[in-house]
mmCIF file of C-alpha atoms in Angstrom:
data_model
loop_
_atom_site.group_PDB
_atom_site.id
_atom_site.type_symbol
_atom_site.label_atom_id
_atom_site.label_comp_id
_atom_site.label_asym_id
_atom_site.label_seq_id
_atom_site.Cartn_x
_atom_site.Cartn_y
_atom_site.Cartn_z
ATOM 1 C CA MET F 1 23.714 -28.463 -33.249
ATOM 2 C CA ALA F 2 21.673 -31.275 -31.719
ATOM 3 C CA ARG F 3 23.782 -31.079 -28.593
ATOM 4 C CA GLN F 4 23.293 -27.343 -28.348
ATOM 5 C CA GLN F 5 19.559 -27.899 -28.763
ATOM 6 C CA THR F 6 19.456 -30.498 -26.005
ATOM 7 C CA ARG F 7 21.352 -28.232 -23.644
ATOM 8 C CA ASP F 8 18.944 -25.435 -24.450
ATOM 9 C CA ASP F 9 15.918 -27.683 -23.866
ATOM 10 C CA ILE F 10 17.283 -28.586 -20.429
ATOM 11 C CA LEU F 11 17.855 -24.919 -19.610
ATOM 12 C CA ALA F 12 14.360 -23.923 -20.787
ATOM 13 C CA ALA F 13 12.764 -26.623 -18.629
ATOM 14 C CA GLY F 14 14.971 -25.592 -15.698
ATOM 15 C CA MET F 15 14.074 -21.938 -16.104
ATOM 16 C CA ASP F 16 10.384 -22.744 -15.990
ATOM 17 C CA LEU F 17 10.585 -25.051 -12.975
ATOM 18 C CA ILE F 18 13.003 -22.866 -10.996
ATOM 19 C CA SER F 19 10.820 -19.809 -11.669
ATOM 20 C CA ARG F 20 7.845 -21.619 -10.173
ATOM 21 C CA GLN F 21 9.352 -23.497 -7.263
ATOM 22 C CA GLY F 22 12.809 -22.124 -6.577
ATOM 23 C CA PHE F 23 16.244 -23.664 -6.957
ATOM 24 C CA ASN F 24 16.393 -25.902 -3.882
ATOM 25 C CA ALA F 25 13.038 -27.526 -4.561
ATOM 26 C CA THR F 26 13.836 -28.238 -8.224
ATOM 27 C CA GLY F 27 15.275 -31.690 -8.786
ATOM 28 C CA ILE F 28 17.424 -32.527 -11.779
ATOM 29 C CA GLU F 29 15.224 -35.526 -12.573
ATOM 30 C CA ALA F 30 12.116 -33.360 -12.871
ATOM 31 C CA VAL F 31 13.979 -30.973 -15.190
ATOM 32 C CA LEU F 32 15.124 -33.786 -17.478
ATOM 33 C CA LYS F 33 11.658 -35.306 -17.514
ATOM 34 C CA ARG F 34 10.104 -32.013 -18.541
ATOM 35 C CA ALA F 35 12.807 -31.495 -21.185
ATOM 36 C CA LYS F 36 12.257 -35.078 -22.430
ATOM 37 C CA VAL F 37 15.972 -35.754 -22.167
ATOM 38 C CA PRO F 38 17.347 -39.119 -20.953
ATOM 39 C CA LYS F 39 18.414 -39.097 -17.343
ATOM 40 C CA GLY F 40 22.027 -40.022 -17.911
ATOM 41 C CA SER F 41 22.858 -37.084 -20.135
ATOM 42 C CA PHE F 42 22.692 -34.269 -17.571
ATOM 43 C CA TYR F 43 26.350 -34.554 -16.616
ATOM 44 C CA TYR F 44 27.348 -34.389 -20.236
ATOM 45 C CA TYR F 45 26.090 -30.798 -20.294
ATOM 46 C CA PHE F 46 26.640 -29.587 -16.725
ATOM 47 C CA ASP F 47 29.222 -30.319 -14.042
ATOM 48 C CA ASN F 48 26.674 -30.296 -11.231
ATOM 49 C CA LYS F 49 23.437 -28.665 -10.121
ATOM 50 C CA GLU F 50 25.197 -25.409 -9.237
ATOM 51 C CA ASP F 51 26.715 -25.159 -12.709
ATOM 52 C CA PHE F 52 23.257 -25.806 -14.158
ATOM 53 C CA GLY F 53 21.683 -23.119 -11.923
ATOM 54 C CA LEU F 54 24.252 -20.561 -13.044
ATOM 55 C CA ALA F 55 23.562 -21.462 -16.694
ATOM 56 C CA VAL F 56 19.826 -20.962 -16.113
ATOM 57 C CA ILE F 57 20.575 -17.513 -14.642
ATOM 58 C CA GLU F 58 22.717 -16.663 -17.709
ATOM 59 C CA ARG F 59 19.982 -17.737 -20.084
ATOM 60 C CA PHE F 60 17.384 -15.645 -18.266
ATOM 61 C CA ALA F 61 19.706 -12.641 -17.965
ATOM 62 C CA GLN F 62 20.505 -12.732 -21.656
ATOM 63 C CA ARG F 63 16.958 -13.115 -22.942
ATOM 64 C CA PHE F 64 15.538 -10.674 -20.498
ATOM 65 C CA GLY F 65 18.422 -8.223 -20.932
ATOM 66 C CA ASP F 66 17.954 -8.217 -24.707
ATOM 67 C CA ARG F 67 14.273 -7.363 -24.325
ATOM 68 C CA LEU F 68 14.976 -4.662 -21.747
ATOM 69 C CA ALA F 69 17.744 -3.115 -23.854
ATOM 70 C CA ALA F 70 15.565 -3.083 -26.978
ATOM 71 C CA LEU F 71 12.649 -1.407 -25.169
ATOM 72 C CA LEU F 72 14.733 1.153 -23.269
ATOM 73 C CA ALA F 73 16.796 2.156 -26.300
ATOM 74 C CA ALA F 74 13.840 2.530 -28.703
ATOM 75 C CA GLU F 75 14.714 6.000 -29.974
ATOM 76 C CA GLU F 76 11.429 6.452 -31.805
ATOM 77 C CA VAL F 77 9.647 6.357 -28.414
ATOM 78 C CA ALA F 78 9.948 9.122 -25.773
ATOM 79 C CA PRO F 79 12.146 7.979 -22.839
ATOM 80 C CA LEU F 80 9.400 7.877 -20.196
ATOM 81 C CA ALA F 81 7.069 5.987 -22.540
ATOM 82 C CA ARG F 82 9.829 3.366 -23.002
ATOM 83 C CA ILE F 83 9.863 2.743 -19.248
ATOM 84 C CA ARG F 84 6.072 2.623 -19.179
ATOM 85 C CA ASN F 85 6.049 0.162 -22.092
ATOM 86 C CA TYR F 86 8.477 -2.056 -20.267
ATOM 87 C CA LEU F 87 6.457 -2.088 -17.032
ATOM 88 C CA GLU F 88 3.100 -2.542 -18.746
ATOM 89 C CA GLY F 89 4.543 -5.321 -20.899
ATOM 90 C CA GLY F 90 5.778 -7.005 -17.728
ATOM 91 C CA LEU F 91 2.335 -6.681 -16.193
ATOM 92 C CA GLU F 92 0.767 -8.369 -19.236
ATOM 93 C CA ARG F 93 3.292 -11.192 -19.204
ATOM 94 C CA PHE F 94 2.715 -11.723 -15.506
ATOM 95 C CA GLU F 95 -1.060 -11.830 -16.097
ATOM 96 C CA GLY F 96 -0.461 -14.307 -18.945
ATOM 97 C CA ASN F 97 1.387 -16.548 -16.457
ATOM 98 C CA CYS F 98 -1.665 -16.519 -14.143
ATOM 99 C CA CYS F 99 0.170 -14.241 -11.676
ATOM 100 C CA SER F 100 2.855 -16.841 -11.083
ATOM 101 C CA LYS F 101 6.637 -17.091 -11.527
ATOM 102 C CA GLY F 102 7.493 -13.367 -11.328
ATOM 103 C CA CYS F 103 11.137 -12.432 -11.928
ATOM 104 C CA LEU F 104 13.673 -15.255 -11.867
ATOM 105 C CA VAL F 105 16.452 -12.951 -10.659
ATOM 106 C CA GLY F 106 14.276 -11.632 -7.833
ATOM 107 C CA ASN F 107 13.163 -15.151 -6.920
ATOM 108 C CA LEU F 108 16.677 -16.550 -6.822
ATOM 109 C CA GLY F 109 17.979 -13.450 -5.082
ATOM 110 C CA GLN F 110 15.434 -13.930 -2.339
ATOM 111 C CA GLU F 111 16.152 -17.643 -2.048
ATOM 112 C CA MET F 112 19.893 -17.835 -2.559
ATOM 113 C CA ALA F 113 21.545 -14.532 -1.553
ATOM 114 C CA ASP F 114 22.375 -15.745 1.951
ATOM 115 C CA GLN F 115 23.207 -19.290 0.888
ATOM 116 C CA HIS F 116 25.342 -19.203 -2.167
ATOM 117 C CA GLU F 117 27.934 -16.502 -2.799
ATOM 118 C CA ARG F 118 28.507 -17.270 -6.491
ATOM 119 C CA PHE F 119 24.796 -17.015 -7.228
ATOM 120 C CA ARG F 120 24.534 -13.833 -5.151
ATOM 121 C CA ARG F 121 27.413 -12.126 -6.947
ATOM 122 C CA ARG F 122 26.033 -12.916 -10.389
ATOM 123 C CA LEU F 123 22.525 -11.765 -9.416
ATOM 124 C CA GLU F 124 23.996 -8.541 -8.033
ATOM 125 C CA GLU F 125 25.773 -7.880 -11.338
ATOM 126 C CA ILE F 126 22.544 -8.446 -13.242
ATOM 127 C CA PHE F 127 20.631 -6.040 -10.984
ATOM 128 C CA LEU F 128 23.361 -3.432 -11.494
ATOM 129 C CA THR F 129 23.197 -3.847 -15.259
ATOM 130 C CA TRP F 130 19.431 -3.353 -15.279
ATOM 131 C CA GLN F 131 19.757 -0.392 -12.934
ATOM 132 C CA GLY F 132 22.277 1.198 -15.297
ATOM 133 C CA GLN F 133 19.910 0.729 -18.250
ATOM 134 C CA PHE F 134 17.045 2.396 -16.382
ATOM 135 C CA ALA F 135 19.335 5.187 -15.170
ATOM 136 C CA GLU F 136 20.439 5.918 -18.751
ATOM 137 C CA CYS F 137 16.821 6.092 -19.916
ATOM 138 C CA LEU F 138 15.958 8.403 -17.002
ATOM 139 C CA ARG F 139 18.883 10.653 -17.969
ATOM 140 C CA GLN F 140 17.424 10.870 -21.472
ATOM 141 C CA ALA F 141 14.026 11.712 -19.951
ATOM 142 C CA GLN F 142 15.707 14.572 -18.083
ATOM 143 C CA THR F 143 17.376 15.835 -21.259
ATOM 144 C CA ALA F 144 13.991 15.693 -22.997
ATOM 145 C CA GLY F 145 12.458 17.696 -20.127
ATOM 146 C CA GLU F 146 10.060 14.878 -19.205
ATOM 147 C CA ILE F 147 11.168 14.647 -15.564
ATOM 148 C CA SER F 148 12.706 17.020 -13.059
ATOM 149 C CA GLY F 149 16.426 17.712 -13.271
ATOM 150 C CA ASP F 150 16.495 17.286 -9.469
ATOM 151 C CA LEU F 151 16.000 13.521 -9.638
ATOM 152 C CA ASP F 152 19.187 11.476 -9.286
ATOM 153 C CA PRO F 153 18.963 8.988 -12.194
ATOM 154 C CA GLN F 154 20.884 6.219 -10.381
ATOM 155 C CA ALA F 155 18.914 6.496 -7.127
ATOM 156 C CA THR F 156 15.659 6.755 -9.073
ATOM 157 C CA ALA F 157 16.573 3.689 -11.130
ATOM 158 C CA GLU F 158 17.333 1.891 -7.871
ATOM 159 C CA PHE F 159 13.933 2.942 -6.499
ATOM 160 C CA LEU F 160 12.176 1.833 -9.679
ATOM 161 C CA LEU F 161 13.830 -1.588 -9.719
ATOM 162 C CA SER F 162 13.175 -2.218 -6.010
ATOM 163 C CA GLY F 163 9.561 -1.156 -6.345
ATOM 164 C CA TRP F 164 8.977 -3.319 -9.390
ATOM 165 C CA GLU F 165 10.601 -6.409 -7.854
ATOM 166 C CA GLY F 166 8.570 -5.904 -4.680
ATOM 167 C CA ALA F 167 5.350 -5.366 -6.621
ATOM 168 C CA LEU F 168 5.985 -8.617 -8.549
ATOM 169 C CA LEU F 169 6.608 -10.443 -5.286
ATOM 170 C CA ARG F 170 3.400 -9.116 -3.734
ATOM 171 C CA ALA F 171 1.399 -9.711 -6.929
ATOM 172 C CA LYS F 172 2.538 -13.336 -6.877
ATOM 173 C CA VAL F 173 1.385 -13.708 -3.279
ATOM 174 C CA MET F 174 -1.937 -11.884 -3.912
ATOM 175 C CA LYS F 175 -2.479 -13.655 -7.261
ATOM 176 C CA SER F 176 -3.546 -10.255 -8.541
ATOM 177 C CA THR F 177 -2.036 -7.545 -10.728
ATOM 178 C CA ARG F 178 -3.218 -4.844 -8.299
ATOM 179 C CA PRO F 179 0.211 -4.297 -6.689
ATOM 180 C CA LEU F 180 1.731 -3.834 -10.167
ATOM 181 C CA ARG F 181 -0.970 -1.352 -11.190
ATOM 182 C CA ALA F 182 -0.611 0.635 -7.958
ATOM 183 C CA PHE F 183 3.142 0.742 -8.473
ATOM 184 C CA ILE F 184 2.970 1.945 -12.095
ATOM 185 C CA SER F 185 0.354 4.544 -11.380
ATOM 186 C CA ILE F 186 2.064 6.143 -8.360
ATOM 187 C CA LEU F 187 5.506 5.914 -9.992
ATOM 188 C CA PHE F 188 4.391 7.977 -12.986
ATOM 189 C CA ASP F 189 2.010 10.310 -11.116
ATOM 190 C CA ARG F 190 4.344 11.164 -8.240
ATOM 191 C CA VAL F 191 7.953 10.231 -8.896
ATOM 192 C CA LEU F 192 8.693 10.477 -12.611
ATOM 193 C CA ARG F 193 7.607 14.036 -13.242
ATOM 194 C CA MET X 1 5.272 -24.193 30.790
ATOM 195 C CA ALA X 2 8.340 -26.218 29.884
ATOM 196 C CA ARG X 3 6.491 -27.630 26.905
ATOM 197 C CA GLN X 4 5.461 -24.176 25.748
ATOM 198 C CA GLN X 5 9.093 -23.091 26.114
ATOM 199 C CA THR X 6 10.364 -26.013 24.050
ATOM 200 C CA ARG X 7 7.837 -25.335 21.305
ATOM 201 C CA ASP X 8 8.891 -21.691 21.305
ATOM 202 C CA ASP X 9 12.587 -22.626 21.123
ATOM 203 C CA ILE X 10 11.865 -24.803 18.085
ATOM 204 C CA LEU X 11 9.912 -21.973 16.422
ATOM 205 C CA ALA X 12 12.671 -19.428 17.162
ATOM 206 C CA ALA X 13 15.297 -21.698 15.624
ATOM 207 C CA GLY X 14 13.002 -22.360 12.653
ATOM 208 C CA MET X 15 12.356 -18.671 12.106
ATOM 209 C CA ASP X 16 16.072 -17.939 12.014
ATOM 210 C CA LEU X 17 16.951 -20.803 9.653
ATOM 211 C CA ILE X 18 13.969 -20.311 7.337
ATOM 212 C CA SER X 19 14.707 -16.570 7.140
ATOM 213 C CA ARG X 20 18.230 -17.354 5.972
ATOM 214 C CA GLN X 21 17.752 -20.314 3.686
ATOM 215 C CA GLY X 22 14.073 -20.639 2.884
ATOM 216 C CA PHE X 23 11.516 -23.279 3.789
ATOM 217 C CA ASN X 24 12.431 -26.053 1.358
ATOM 218 C CA ALA X 25 16.115 -25.979 2.234
ATOM 219 C CA THR X 26 15.498 -26.058 5.989
ATOM 220 C CA GLY X 27 15.510 -29.554 7.442
ATOM 221 C CA ILE X 28 13.728 -30.431 10.653
ATOM 222 C CA GLU X 29 16.892 -32.016 12.028
ATOM 223 C CA ALA X 30 18.867 -28.787 11.648
ATOM 224 C CA VAL X 31 16.095 -26.852 13.408
ATOM 225 C CA LEU X 32 16.059 -29.253 16.361
ATOM 226 C CA LYS X 33 19.831 -29.222 16.585
ATOM 227 C CA ARG X 34 19.890 -25.425 16.704
ATOM 228 C CA ALA X 35 17.081 -25.409 19.289
ATOM 229 C CA LYS X 36 18.949 -28.063 21.319
ATOM 230 C CA VAL X 37 15.829 -30.208 21.420
ATOM 231 C CA PRO X 38 15.971 -34.024 21.123
ATOM 232 C CA LYS X 39 15.176 -35.308 17.664
ATOM 233 C CA GLY X 40 12.193 -37.430 18.613
ATOM 234 C CA SER X 41 10.168 -34.606 20.107
ATOM 235 C CA PHE X 42 9.314 -32.672 16.946
ATOM 236 C CA TYR X 43 6.122 -34.620 16.277
ATOM 237 C CA TYR X 44 4.992 -34.008 19.797
ATOM 238 C CA TYR X 45 4.682 -30.303 18.942
ATOM 239 C CA PHE X 46 3.884 -30.321 15.215
ATOM 240 C CA ASP X 47 1.922 -32.638 12.919
ATOM 241 C CA ASN X 48 4.394 -32.274 10.075
ATOM 242 C CA LYS X 49 6.776 -29.812 8.432
ATOM 243 C CA GLU X 50 3.898 -27.831 6.882
ATOM 244 C CA ASP X 51 2.237 -27.388 10.261
ATOM 245 C CA PHE X 52 5.593 -26.242 11.640
ATOM 246 C CA GLY X 53 6.073 -23.776 8.740
ATOM 247 C CA LEU X 54 2.648 -22.253 9.355
ATOM 248 C CA ALA X 55 3.450 -21.908 13.065
ATOM 249 C CA VAL X 56 6.709 -20.109 12.189
ATOM 250 C CA ILE X 57 4.711 -17.716 9.990
ATOM 251 C CA GLU X 58 2.262 -17.068 12.852
ATOM 252 C CA ARG X 59 5.070 -16.370 15.277
ATOM 253 C CA PHE X 60 6.725 -13.921 12.883
ATOM 254 C CA ALA X 61 3.406 -12.254 11.990
ATOM 255 C CA GLN X 62 2.509 -11.768 15.617
ATOM 256 C CA ARG X 63 5.833 -10.385 16.796
ATOM 257 C CA PHE X 64 6.306 -8.235 13.756
ATOM 258 C CA GLY X 65 2.652 -7.130 13.734
ATOM 259 C CA ASP X 66 2.885 -6.014 17.364
ATOM 260 C CA ARG X 67 5.936 -3.895 16.597
ATOM 261 C CA LEU X 68 4.343 -2.384 13.492
ATOM 262 C CA ALA X 69 1.086 -1.623 15.309
ATOM 263 C CA ALA X 70 2.918 0.025 18.210
ATOM 264 C CA LEU X 71 5.006 2.225 15.899
ATOM 265 C CA LEU X 72 2.171 3.215 13.551
ATOM 266 C CA ALA X 73 -0.275 4.004 16.349
ATOM 267 C CA ALA X 74 2.163 6.079 18.452
ATOM 268 C CA GLU X 75 -0.093 9.108 18.895
ATOM 269 C CA GLU X 76 2.639 11.262 20.381
ATOM 270 C CA VAL X 77 4.497 11.083 17.035
ATOM 271 C CA ALA X 78 3.252 12.771 13.841
ATOM 272 C CA PRO X 79 1.845 10.179 11.375
ATOM 273 C CA LEU X 80 4.546 10.558 8.710
ATOM 274 C CA ALA X 81 7.300 10.363 11.310
ATOM 275 C CA ARG X 82 5.812 7.048 12.501
ATOM 276 C CA ILE X 83 6.222 5.601 9.029
ATOM 277 C CA ARG X 84 9.732 6.966 8.797
ATOM 278 C CA ASN X 85 10.587 5.505 12.226
ATOM 279 C CA TYR X 86 9.338 2.134 11.106
ATOM 280 C CA LEU X 87 11.369 2.144 7.878
ATOM 281 C CA GLU X 88 14.539 3.481 9.478
ATOM 282 C CA GLY X 89 14.227 0.967 12.293
ATOM 283 C CA GLY X 90 13.916 -1.777 9.683
ATOM 284 C CA LEU X 91 17.025 -0.490 7.960
ATOM 285 C CA GLU X 92 18.966 -0.621 11.239
ATOM 286 C CA ARG X 93 17.794 -4.138 12.014
ATOM 287 C CA PHE X 94 18.728 -5.264 8.530
ATOM 288 C CA GLU X 95 22.181 -3.719 8.932
ATOM 289 C CA GLY X 96 22.468 -5.465 12.326
ATOM 290 C CA ASN X 97 21.794 -8.771 10.556
ATOM 291 C CA CYS X 98 24.709 -8.111 8.148
ATOM 292 C CA CYS X 99 22.252 -7.420 5.293
ATOM 293 C CA SER X 100 20.841 -10.928 5.472
ATOM 294 C CA LYS X 101 17.472 -12.546 6.139
ATOM 295 C CA GLY X 102 15.212 -9.644 5.106
ATOM 296 C CA CYS X 103 11.475 -10.110 5.633
ATOM 297 C CA LEU X 104 10.279 -13.643 6.377
ATOM 298 C CA VAL X 105 6.871 -12.994 4.806
ATOM 299 C CA GLY X 106 8.486 -11.649 1.642
ATOM 300 C CA ASN X 107 10.951 -14.536 1.546
ATOM 301 C CA LEU X 108 8.296 -17.195 1.976
ATOM 302 C CA GLY X 109 5.945 -15.398 -0.400
ATOM 303 C CA GLN X 110 8.621 -15.449 -3.076
ATOM 304 C CA GLU X 111 9.452 -19.100 -2.434
ATOM 305 C CA MET X 112 6.075 -20.637 -1.683
ATOM 306 C CA ALA X 113 3.295 -18.617 -3.350
ATOM 307 C CA ASP X 114 3.191 -20.863 -6.418
ATOM 308 C CA GLN X 115 3.795 -24.066 -4.488
ATOM 309 C CA HIS X 116 1.648 -24.106 -1.441
ATOM 310 C CA GLU X 117 -1.832 -22.604 -1.361
ATOM 311 C CA ARG X 118 -2.241 -22.619 2.440
ATOM 312 C CA PHE X 119 1.018 -20.731 2.907
ATOM 313 C CA ARG X 120 0.093 -18.330 0.117
ATOM 314 C CA ARG X 121 -3.316 -17.518 1.588
ATOM 315 C CA ARG X 122 -1.899 -16.861 5.035
ATOM 316 C CA LEU X 123 0.892 -14.662 3.636
ATOM 317 C CA GLU X 124 -1.671 -12.729 1.593
ATOM 318 C CA GLU X 125 -3.731 -12.058 4.731
ATOM 319 C CA ILE X 126 -0.637 -10.814 6.545
ATOM 320 C CA PHE X 127 0.275 -8.468 3.686
ATOM 321 C CA LEU X 128 -3.290 -7.120 3.685
ATOM 322 C CA THR X 129 -3.170 -6.516 7.447
ATOM 323 C CA TRP X 130 0.083 -4.573 7.136
ATOM 324 C CA GLN X 131 -1.281 -2.644 4.174
ATOM 325 C CA GLY X 132 -4.349 -1.674 6.207
ATOM 326 C CA GLN X 133 -2.145 -0.441 9.056
ATOM 327 C CA PHE X 134 -0.083 1.728 6.715
ATOM 328 C CA ALA X 135 -3.229 3.004 4.977
ATOM 329 C CA GLU X 136 -4.710 4.067 8.314
ATOM 330 C CA CYS X 137 -1.531 5.941 9.222
ATOM 331 C CA LEU X 138 -1.521 7.630 5.793
ATOM 332 C CA ARG X 139 -5.145 8.690 6.356
ATOM 333 C CA GLN X 140 -4.069 10.307 9.607
ATOM 334 C CA ALA X 141 -1.218 12.035 7.769
ATOM 335 C CA GLN X 142 -3.819 13.451 5.358
ATOM 336 C CA THR X 143 -6.008 14.667 8.209
ATOM 337 C CA ALA X 144 -2.943 16.304 9.763
ATOM 338 C CA GLY X 145 -2.198 17.998 6.437
ATOM 339 C CA GLU X 146 1.171 16.248 6.100
ATOM 340 C CA ILE X 147 0.443 14.722 2.675
ATOM 341 C CA SER X 148 -1.788 15.614 -0.247
ATOM 342 C CA GLY X 149 -5.489 14.768 -0.018
ATOM 343 C CA ASP X 150 -5.177 13.467 -3.600
ATOM 344 C CA LEU X 151 -3.208 10.370 -2.559
ATOM 345 C CA ASP X 152 -5.306 7.219 -2.247
ATOM 346 C CA PRO X 153 -4.248 5.796 1.158
ATOM 347 C CA GLN X 154 -4.815 2.151 0.175
ATOM 348 C CA ALA X 155 -2.964 2.389 -3.152
ATOM 349 C CA THR X 156 -0.176 4.377 -1.502
ATOM 350 C CA ALA X 157 0.108 1.796 1.290
ATOM 351 C CA GLU X 158 0.299 -0.896 -1.402
ATOM 352 C CA PHE X 159 3.048 1.074 -3.160
ATOM 353 C CA LEU X 160 4.938 1.560 0.101
ATOM 354 C CA LEU X 161 4.784 -2.120 1.040
ATOM 355 C CA SER X 162 5.840 -3.298 -2.436
ATOM 356 C CA GLY X 163 8.690 -0.844 -2.550
ATOM 357 C CA TRP X 164 9.951 -1.794 0.880
ATOM 358 C CA GLU X 165 9.756 -5.551 0.217
ATOM 359 C CA GLY X 166 11.584 -5.061 -3.074
ATOM 360 C CA ALA X 167 14.222 -2.830 -1.479
ATOM 361 C CA LEU X 168 14.837 -5.494 1.199
ATOM 362 C CA LEU X 169 15.167 -8.146 -1.492
ATOM 363 C CA ARG X 170 17.645 -6.073 -3.476
ATOM 364 C CA ALA X 171 19.550 -5.030 -0.338
ATOM 365 C CA LYS X 172 19.954 -8.707 0.537
ATOM 366 C CA VAL X 173 21.352 -9.433 -2.917
ATOM 367 C CA MET X 174 23.619 -6.357 -2.906
ATOM 368 C CA LYS X 175 24.661 -6.893 0.755
ATOM 369 C CA SER X 176 24.210 -3.156 1.109
ATOM 370 C CA THR X 177 21.633 -0.831 2.639
ATOM 371 C CA ARG X 178 21.762 1.437 -0.420
ATOM 372 C CA PRO X 179 18.483 0.179 -1.938
ATOM 373 C CA LEU X 180 16.743 0.810 1.400
ATOM 374 C CA ARG X 181 18.168 4.326 1.663
ATOM 375 C CA ALA X 182 17.206 5.177 -1.939
ATOM 376 C CA PHE X 183 13.701 3.898 -1.280
ATOM 377 C CA ILE X 184 13.197 5.896 1.942
ATOM 378 C CA SER X 185 14.602 9.067 0.491
ATOM 379 C CA ILE X 186 12.540 9.065 -2.736
ATOM 380 C CA LEU X 187 9.400 7.892 -0.921
ATOM 381 C CA PHE X 188 9.440 10.882 1.431
ATOM 382 C CA ASP X 189 10.779 13.444 -1.060
ATOM 383 C CA ARG X 190 8.462 12.585 -3.923
ATOM 384 C CA VAL X 191 5.483 10.470 -2.890
ATOM 385 C CA LEU X 192 4.532 11.288 0.691
ATOM 386 C CA ARG X 193 4.053 15.052 0.396
#
């Protein structure tokens, strides 16, 4: 149990630092210092920095995926309102982080897609999983008559995910939630209808 | 003239490497090697790596800005078609780069916005300039009756820029132009009308 806890502390510290400064700029020493774990023990838990980076991605994907799945499958809420709840919740979290960090998968995708094929492949799978979850919710919105039957759920989910990742990126650069608000408002006023 | 040429060779090599692997992972030595410039001469042209990074951003912003301005102000083309030409041209260039690199401003924004305030401020200014250029073109599309007078040109330009940056990010991760195609098609079918 203690070992599992230590590993998790290292991953939590890594997730925070990598979200802020990227993978290349994050040193193992800084991670261990933040996790308050003795320097020598890193290699007890991880083979190397790459192995550690992949474990950080898994941790993020699992936590984030659980939250996304719970929100998008909330049957007591109308399908479109589930998507709105997700996006507005994301906006609040981003504001709570002082418009920093953004999405770890987007950050690492931007940084690592051309550098590291194992990272890229895993990030691609995660994007496809999210896209599938949005597409399923959009299909339910069509069945409920909330959006046009003409919209292709997969392409629309793709559009939604791209737009949200891009709005997070721009919001991080602007240090403002305005790009997120513009995205949500035009998405619901013009696309999801 | 020779000095100006050498500086430009270093910036061109830097732009290519930083676009692929980010700022932190790009070493000065690798840049000079690619530019075929002797190692000692870097500090003749740049004070330090930060100064070099800012000069790479300027070079990209100027070249890219010139292209964007020329396309969006092409009076012989209808305003909406100018935007479409820009996006489809971007898609072709991205395909020509084997779905790598993406947008240097987006890449550096993602990597550096939380780490380096001078970079962040300059990237923010560049995003705002682009947004203004798109907004002006959208205003002309309204005057020409191509899109609804209800659309707010600034918010729509913000939406367009976010969506495109996000689609480039996802396309880089997927190594596919599909996110770019989904973005263009839904943008014109649903938003810009």
